[in-house]
Structure formats: structure tokens, C-alpha cells
Short mmCIF file of C-alpha atoms in Angstrom, two decimals:
data_model
loop_
_atom_site.label_atom_id
_atom_site.label_comp_id
_atom_site.label_asym_id
_atom_site.label_seq_id
_atom_site.Cartn_x
_atom_site.Cartn_y
_atom_site.Cartn_z
CA MET A 1 90.42 107.16 100.59
CA GLU A 2 89.72 110.88 100.71
CA GLY A 3 88.01 112.89 98.02
CA GLY A 4 89.72 112.81 94.66
CA GLY A 5 91.22 109.37 95.29
CA ARG A 6 94.00 110.68 97.51
CA PRO A 7 95.13 108.43 100.40
CA SER A 8 93.93 109.36 103.87
CA ALA A 9 96.23 110.94 106.44
CA VAL A 10 96.49 107.65 108.34
CA GLN A 11 97.41 105.71 105.20
CA ALA A 12 99.99 108.32 104.17
CA ALA A 13 101.52 108.35 107.67
CA LEU A 14 101.64 104.54 107.75
CA LEU A 15 103.33 104.40 104.35
CA ALA A 16 105.85 107.09 105.32
CA ALA A 17 106.65 105.40 108.65
CA SER A 18 107.08 101.93 107.11
CA THR A 19 109.23 103.35 104.31
CA ALA A 20 111.46 105.24 106.76
CA LEU A 21 111.79 102.18 109.01
CA THR A 22 112.65 99.96 106.04
CA ALA A 23 115.27 102.46 104.88
CA LEU A 24 116.78 102.59 108.38
CA LEU A 25 116.90 98.79 108.65
CA TYR A 26 118.44 98.54 105.19
CA SER A 27 121.10 101.06 106.18
CA LEU A 28 121.94 99.04 109.30
CA TYR A 29 121.99 95.85 107.24
CA ARG A 30 124.43 97.37 104.75
CA GLN A 31 126.63 98.58 107.60
CA LYS A 32 126.67 95.12 109.22
CA ALA A 33 127.29 93.46 105.84
CA ARG A 34 130.22 95.83 105.24
CA VAL A 35 131.71 94.86 108.60
CA ALA A 36 131.28 91.14 107.84
CA ARG A 37 132.87 91.54 104.40
CA GLY A 38 135.75 93.45 105.98
CA LEU A 39 136.32 90.63 108.49
CA GLN A 40 136.20 88.07 105.70
CA GLY A 41 138.83 90.02 103.79
CA ALA A 42 141.04 90.66 106.81
CA ARG A 43 144.55 89.24 106.48
CA ARG A 44 145.36 86.59 109.07
CA LEU A 45 148.93 86.78 110.28
CA GLN A 46 150.91 84.62 112.68
CA LEU A 47 153.01 85.81 115.58
CA ASP A 48 156.25 84.35 114.28
CA GLY A 49 159.54 85.47 112.83
CA ASP A 50 157.98 86.12 109.38
CA LEU A 51 155.64 88.85 110.66
CA ARG A 52 158.28 91.57 110.57
CA ALA A 53 159.28 90.57 107.03
CA VAL A 54 155.63 90.73 105.91
CA LEU A 55 155.27 94.27 107.28
CA LEU A 56 158.54 95.36 105.66
CA GLU A 57 157.20 94.27 102.26
CA ALA A 58 153.75 95.83 102.80
CA PRO A 59 153.07 99.35 101.41
CA GLY A 60 153.91 101.89 104.09
CA ARG A 61 154.90 99.00 106.40
CA CYS A 62 151.20 98.66 107.20
CA VAL A 63 148.48 96.02 106.82
CA PRO A 64 145.20 98.03 106.90
CA TYR A 65 143.09 95.23 108.38
CA ALA A 66 144.82 92.27 109.98
CA VAL A 67 143.99 89.47 112.41
CA ILE A 68 146.41 88.55 115.19
CA GLU A 69 145.80 85.84 117.78
CA GLY A 70 147.95 85.61 120.91
CA VAL A 71 147.99 85.86 124.68
CA VAL A 72 148.19 88.96 126.85
CA ARG A 73 151.53 89.93 128.37
CA SER A 74 152.16 93.07 130.37
CA VAL A 75 154.87 95.41 129.15
CA LYS A 76 155.49 97.13 132.48
CA GLU A 77 153.94 96.49 135.86
CA THR A 78 150.55 94.78 135.99
CA LEU A 79 147.32 95.91 137.61
CA SER A 80 146.27 94.02 140.75
CA SER A 81 142.65 93.26 141.60
CA GLN A 82 141.27 95.17 144.56
CA PHE A 83 139.24 92.20 145.74
CA VAL A 84 140.87 89.00 144.46
CA GLU A 85 144.34 87.97 145.55
CA ASN A 86 146.97 87.11 142.95
CA CYS A 87 144.74 88.36 140.12
CA LYS A 88 146.83 90.39 137.68
CA GLY A 89 145.69 92.15 134.56
CA VAL A 90 146.32 94.92 132.06
CA VAL A 91 142.83 96.47 131.94
CA GLN A 92 140.77 97.00 135.08
CA ARG A 93 137.22 98.40 135.19
CA LEU A 94 135.51 99.22 138.50
CA THR A 95 131.78 99.91 138.37
CA LEU A 96 129.19 101.00 140.92
CA GLN A 97 125.65 100.47 139.65
CA GLU A 98 122.48 101.58 141.39
CA HIS A 99 119.42 99.29 141.30
CA LYS A 100 115.96 100.56 142.16
CA MET A 101 112.26 100.11 141.38
CA VAL A 102 110.39 102.95 139.65
CA TRP A 103 106.60 103.26 139.58
CA ASN A 104 105.19 103.53 136.04
CA ARG A 105 102.11 105.74 136.14
CA THR A 106 100.94 104.46 132.75
CA THR A 107 101.07 100.69 133.37
CA HIS A 108 100.72 101.00 137.18
CA LEU A 109 103.60 98.59 137.69
CA TRP A 110 106.99 98.73 139.44
CA ASN A 111 109.80 98.48 136.86
CA ASP A 112 113.47 97.68 137.44
CA TYR A 113 115.83 100.59 136.80
CA GLU A 114 119.62 100.47 136.67
CA LYS A 115 122.02 103.38 136.60
CA ILE A 116 125.82 103.51 136.62
CA ILE A 117 126.76 106.01 139.30
CA HIS A 118 130.53 105.58 139.04
CA GLN A 119 132.93 103.81 136.69
CA ARG A 120 136.70 103.92 136.45
CA THR A 121 138.93 102.11 133.96
CA ASN A 122 142.66 101.62 134.46
CA THR A 123 145.03 100.38 131.77
CA THR A 124 148.66 99.53 131.41
CA PRO A 125 150.59 98.84 128.16
CA PHE A 126 150.48 95.22 127.03
CA ASP A 127 151.50 92.99 124.12
CA LEU A 128 150.09 90.01 122.31
CA VAL A 129 152.62 87.18 122.21
CA PRO A 130 152.50 83.63 120.82
CA GLN A 131 150.65 81.07 122.91
CA GLU A 132 153.60 78.66 122.76
CA ASP A 133 156.78 79.67 124.48
CA GLY A 134 159.65 80.07 122.08
CA ALA A 135 160.74 82.22 119.21
CA GLY A 136 158.25 84.83 118.07
CA VAL A 137 157.48 88.50 118.07
CA ALA A 138 155.33 90.69 120.28
CA VAL A 139 152.62 93.03 119.02
CA ARG A 140 151.92 96.13 121.10
CA VAL A 141 148.18 96.75 121.51
CA MET A 142 147.33 100.45 121.21
CA LYS A 143 144.16 102.19 122.51
CA PRO A 144 142.41 99.07 123.84
CA LEU A 145 139.49 101.12 125.18
CA ASP A 146 138.61 102.17 121.60
CA ALA A 147 137.82 98.56 120.67
CA ALA A 148 134.25 97.88 119.58
CA GLU A 149 134.44 94.59 121.47
CA LEU A 150 136.77 94.43 124.46
CA SER A 151 136.42 91.15 126.35
CA LEU A 152 136.72 91.74 130.08
CA GLU A 153 136.25 89.01 132.65
CA THR A 154 134.19 89.71 135.77
CA VAL A 155 136.45 88.76 138.68
CA TYR A 156 134.39 90.25 141.52
CA GLU A 157 130.73 91.10 141.94
CA LYS A 158 128.82 91.95 145.10
CA PHE A 159 125.38 93.41 145.73
CA HIS A 160 124.91 95.71 148.73
CA PRO A 161 121.16 95.86 149.55
CA SER A 162 119.68 99.10 150.84
CA VAL A 163 118.78 99.29 154.51
CA GLN A 164 115.39 101.00 154.83
CA SER A 165 113.34 102.08 157.81
CA PHE A 166 109.55 102.10 157.90
CA THR A 167 109.56 105.86 157.29
CA ASP A 168 111.82 105.37 154.25
CA VAL A 169 109.44 102.76 152.80
CA ILE A 170 106.48 105.14 153.13
CA GLY A 171 108.49 107.93 151.50
CA HIS A 172 109.56 105.68 148.66
CA TYR A 173 105.95 104.69 147.88
CA ILE A 174 104.98 108.35 147.85
CA SER A 175 107.90 109.39 145.59
CA GLY A 176 107.51 106.38 143.28
CA GLU A 177 111.12 105.18 143.70
CA ARG A 178 112.24 102.23 145.82
CA PRO A 179 116.04 101.73 146.11
CA LYS A 180 117.14 98.09 146.01
CA GLY A 181 120.88 98.53 146.53
CA ILE A 182 124.29 99.09 144.96
CA GLN A 183 126.10 96.50 142.85
CA GLU A 184 129.90 96.60 142.93
CA THR A 185 131.69 94.98 139.99
CA GLU A 186 135.31 94.54 138.99
CA GLN A 187 136.22 93.41 135.47
CA MET A 188 139.73 92.70 134.21
CA LEU A 189 141.63 91.63 131.14
CA LYS A 190 143.94 89.21 132.88
CA VAL A 191 147.51 88.43 131.95
CA GLY A 192 147.67 85.22 129.94
CA THR A 193 144.21 85.62 128.39
CA ALA A 194 143.95 84.38 124.79
CA LEU A 195 142.92 87.34 122.67
CA THR A 196 142.00 87.88 119.02
CA GLY A 197 142.93 91.32 117.78
CA VAL A 198 141.54 92.74 114.54
CA GLY A 199 142.79 96.13 113.42
CA GLU A 200 145.55 98.00 111.61
CA LEU A 201 148.99 96.42 111.96
CA VAL A 202 151.94 98.76 111.48
CA LEU A 203 155.71 98.52 111.91
CA ASP A 204 156.86 101.63 113.80
CA ASN A 205 160.66 101.53 113.92
CA ALA A 206 161.30 98.29 115.82
CA THR A 207 157.81 98.02 117.38
CA ILE A 208 154.87 96.22 115.76
CA LYS A 209 151.64 97.93 116.76
CA LEU A 210 147.99 96.88 116.55
CA GLN A 211 145.75 99.95 116.51
CA PRO A 212 142.26 101.07 115.40
CA PRO A 213 141.96 100.96 111.58
CA LYS A 214 141.71 104.23 109.68
CA GLN A 215 139.14 103.19 107.03
CA GLY A 216 136.23 103.06 109.48
CA MET A 217 136.23 99.33 110.15
CA PRO A 218 135.65 98.19 113.76
CA TYR A 219 138.49 97.43 116.11
CA TYR A 220 138.22 94.10 117.99
CA LEU A 221 139.96 92.70 121.04
CA SER A 222 137.90 89.57 121.63
CA SER A 223 138.43 86.50 123.77
CA VAL A 224 136.82 84.24 121.14
CA ASP A 225 138.72 82.91 118.14
CA PHE A 226 138.49 84.62 114.77
CA ASP A 227 136.17 82.01 113.20
CA SER A 228 133.66 82.43 116.05
CA LEU A 229 133.90 86.21 115.78
CA LEU A 230 133.22 86.01 112.04
CA GLN A 231 130.26 83.67 112.54
CA LYS A 232 128.80 86.06 115.11
CA GLN A 233 128.99 88.96 112.66
CA GLU A 234 127.48 86.89 109.84
CA ALA A 235 124.60 85.87 112.11
CA ASN A 236 124.11 89.56 112.91
CA VAL A 237 123.97 90.33 109.19
CA ARG A 238 121.33 87.62 108.62
CA PHE A 239 119.22 89.01 111.46
CA TRP A 240 119.18 92.55 110.04
CA LYS A 241 118.57 91.19 106.54
CA ILE A 242 115.48 89.29 107.69
CA LEU A 243 114.16 92.38 109.48
CA THR A 244 114.73 94.48 106.35
CA VAL A 245 112.93 91.96 104.12
CA VAL A 246 109.96 91.69 106.52
CA PHE A 247 109.46 95.44 106.81
CA GLY A 248 110.09 95.81 103.07
CA PHE A 249 107.22 93.42 102.35
CA ALA A 250 105.05 95.34 104.82
CA THR A 251 105.84 98.60 103.00
CA CYS A 252 105.00 97.00 99.65
CA ALA A 253 101.71 95.70 101.08
CA VAL A 254 100.72 99.19 102.29
CA LEU A 255 101.68 100.69 98.92
CA PHE A 256 99.72 97.99 97.06
CA PHE A 257 96.65 98.66 99.23
CA ILE A 258 96.79 102.41 98.51
CA LEU A 259 97.32 101.90 94.77
CA ARG A 260 94.48 99.36 94.65
CA LYS A 261 92.16 101.88 96.32
CA GLN A 262 93.21 104.54 93.83
CA TYR A 263 92.64 102.19 90.89
CA ARG A 264 89.16 101.25 92.12
CA HIS A 265 88.31 104.90 92.64
CA HIS A 266 89.53 105.74 89.13
CA ARG A 267 87.54 102.85 87.66
CA GLU A 268 84.38 103.96 89.47
CA ARG A 269 84.82 107.53 88.23
CA ARG A 270 85.33 106.30 84.67
CA HIS A 271 82.23 104.10 84.91
CA LEU A 272 80.19 107.01 86.29
CA LYS A 273 81.38 109.29 83.51
CA GLN A 274 80.46 106.66 80.95
CA MET A 275 76.95 106.36 82.43
CA GLN A 276 76.57 110.14 82.42
CA ASP A 277 77.62 110.30 78.79
CA GLU A 278 75.17 107.56 77.84
CA PHE A 279 72.36 109.29 79.76
CA ARG A 280 73.12 112.61 78.10
CA GLN A 281 73.15 110.98 74.67
CA ALA A 282 69.85 109.28 75.41
CA GLN A 283 68.33 112.60 76.52
CA GLU A 284 69.56 114.32 73.36
CA ARG A 285 68.20 111.50 71.21
CA LEU A 286 64.87 111.63 73.03
CA MET A 287 64.64 115.38 72.64
CA ARG A 288 65.25 115.05 68.93
CA GLU A 289 62.51 112.42 68.70
CA MET A 290 60.16 114.55 70.77
CA ASN A 291 60.77 117.57 68.59
CA ALA A 292 60.12 115.45 65.55
CA GLU A 293 56.91 113.87 66.93
CA GLY A 294 55.57 116.92 68.74
CA GLY A 295 55.24 118.14 72.29
CA GLU A 296 52.35 115.81 73.17
CA THR A 297 54.61 112.78 73.31
CA LEU A 298 57.00 114.55 75.72
CA LYS A 299 54.03 115.55 77.89
CA ASN A 300 52.93 111.92 78.30
CA ALA A 301 56.46 110.48 78.77
CA CYS A 302 57.47 108.79 82.04
CA VAL A 303 59.39 111.26 84.24
CA ILE A 304 61.93 108.55 85.18
CA CYS A 305 62.97 106.91 81.91
CA LEU A 306 61.57 109.63 79.53
CA SER A 307 60.99 106.92 76.94
CA ASN A 308 57.85 104.97 77.89
CA THR A 309 54.35 106.46 78.22
CA LYS A 310 52.87 107.20 81.65
CA SER A 311 50.68 104.25 82.62
CA CYS A 312 50.29 104.40 86.45
CA VAL A 313 48.22 106.49 88.87
CA PHE A 314 49.77 106.65 92.36
CA LEU A 315 47.37 106.74 95.31
CA GLU A 316 46.77 108.47 97.61
CA CYS A 317 48.64 111.44 96.02
CA GLY A 318 47.02 110.94 92.58
CA HIS A 319 50.10 111.75 90.49
CA VAL A 320 50.36 110.26 86.99
CA CYS A 321 54.10 110.29 86.29
CA SER A 322 55.52 106.82 85.72
CA CYS A 323 55.35 103.78 83.51
CA SER A 324 54.77 100.33 85.01
CA GLU A 325 58.38 99.21 84.42
CA CYS A 326 59.83 102.18 86.32
CA TYR A 327 57.25 101.74 89.10
CA ARG A 328 58.40 98.16 89.64
CA ALA A 329 62.02 99.37 89.71
CA LEU A 330 61.36 101.89 92.52
CA PRO A 331 63.10 100.92 95.80
CA GLU A 332 61.11 99.84 98.85
CA PRO A 333 59.25 101.52 100.43
CA LYS A 334 57.93 102.91 97.15
CA ARG A 335 57.37 106.66 97.07
CA CYS A 336 56.01 109.01 94.43
CA PRO A 337 58.93 110.56 92.48
CA ILE A 338 57.02 113.88 92.33
CA CYS A 339 55.91 114.51 95.93
CA ARG A 340 57.81 111.72 97.79
CA GLN A 341 54.53 110.56 99.43
CA ALA A 342 54.24 106.85 100.19
CA ILE A 343 52.37 104.87 97.51
CA SER A 344 49.59 102.83 99.07
CA ARG A 345 48.28 101.38 95.78
CA VAL A 346 48.61 101.80 92.02
CA VAL A 347 45.84 102.09 89.46
CA PRO A 348 46.67 101.35 85.80
CA LEU A 349 46.03 104.22 83.37
CA TYR A 350 44.50 103.43 80.02
CA ASN A 351 44.74 105.97 77.18
CA SER A 352 41.91 105.81 74.63
#
């Protein structure tokens, strides 16, 4: 603690940092909990003949947050894989990713570094239809790339290692960067994939559309079923809750430590003030007694306690200034309270 009982700069910075981190974690926890509650309250609808009737009865022909489970079917022509034969899909993502080693001057280690140098995503309109063939309705999926979770399957992946000469290796060690190669990846949302869509469901003329919700809830196009998606979000909420509680306890511990220091400092100051008051009262009482008894008593009083009579001669300095009780209370090594010279021996003083 600094003077005046204020917390030190380190303690104040630690408390501010832990408080800010706890507030950030709590904000993330509330956001995740809101998402989980929204998923729990989402309306689960079936891709059957009753879906259109449900939307006709809904306000504005819209269900703000709905769950639809079906399989992917292309509306127009499908996208063909560039590397895999007879692989058709409705979303195609081609990625070129650079892999290299970078020298860390702080840890003196080579660290892996990855960077996307090119990425292109192609889409074509598609619907979600019932998994069983037969009567049912189709739901047009709008803006699939805006989904918070878009499940794409990796259909092709190949790593092209870098070819390096001896001169290149020397140059790479000097520059601190060693290329490893380029990874080529193709991901697709294939036709026939079972998909769980969570978003706003609207009836637009004769077309039922699934689109990103307007109230800020996330938009999902996931390959897992709805129960698994909900469990994943609930597990995410528990994780952030535990982190918030842990850092909250840490913040409370830091605050308790600072308050405890302040309380002890306040108690010490109060005790010191009490001792000063008692000493001042004793001095005033002694002065009154000395004035009543005469100046001779004050002249012979011990310079330490001012109450007992001087009864010790300190050698080798020869000062007569203390009573025997105060001499015994002097700290080691004992020194004369007048001249601060070391006391080699003490001779009792007898007044006749």
C-alpha cells in the first residue's frame, strides 16, 4: 500500500484488468446464453403440406425464428467439383493456403504460419426438401454465405511442397521465413446432404424462404441435427459461464486483498493516534504534577518515561538520564538516549 492507505499502482492495475476481463467474459456469456435461449424457443416445423397453412396463419406470414430439417436439392444447374468426378453441389469453396515457418526472435523458435492467399466461393440457388420422397413442400434457402455455421464437406485436399535450392535455404534462414508449400482445398455442400436450417421463415407469394433473422439471432445451416446443435450451444454457454465465475472470484479476491490492506492501515493509524493521545494526556498530567510539586522533581525525572526518578549512571559517557526500568527496556545494543554512545556498564545512582 502507498502512503495514506491508497492501493499501489500495480494493485490498481491488477484490479482494473481483472474487472475489465470479468466484464468482457460476462458480456460474452450473456450473448451465448441469449443465443441458446433463442434456439430453445425456436419453432420446429416440418416440411409437409401443413407448413404453408402455418405460415398463412402467422402474423405477416412469417415465423421469426424457425427450425427446418431437410435435404439439399438444386433449383437450377448444380456446381461440379473441379477435382472429383460426379461430385455435385450447390456451394463450392476453393482455397489456396500458404504454409511456412517463421523465426520468432523472442522465443528463438520456428513457428508454423498459415495464410490464405486466394479463396473463391461459388453458389447456386437450392432448396431444402423432405428426406422421404413424396408429398411435401420445398423451402428456398436465401443468403447461405451469411450463415454463422455453414457445413461444407472437404472433397479434395492436396499439399504442394516448395522446391528449394541450397541458395534458397540460406536466404530463408537469413530472412527468417522458410516456405513449406501451398495447400489446395475444395469444399462443397453436396446435393442430397441432410441440413438443419435455423432462421426466419417467410411466405413470399408462392415461395417459402429461409433467410437470416432480423432480430439479431444467428443464422444456421448445419449438417448436424437440431438437438446436437442445441447441445453444442449449451455446452458453449457453460464454458463461458465457468470462465466468468473463475475470473469473477479472482476479481473479488484482489478487491478483498486491497480492502484488507486498507482496513489494517486504518486500524494502525487509529491505534497510533490513540497512543499519541494517551502520551499527550500523560505529559499534561505530569506537567501539572510537576508544577504542583516544584521544578526539582522535573529536573530529576527520567528523560524517557518522565515519571520515575533518574537512578542510573551510564559509562563511559557519564550521563545520568534514565531510571532502571527504562534502561532495561532499551533495545540491544544499548545506547545512551542523550549522546547515543554505547553503554559499556551502568552504575546505580543513590540520592541521599
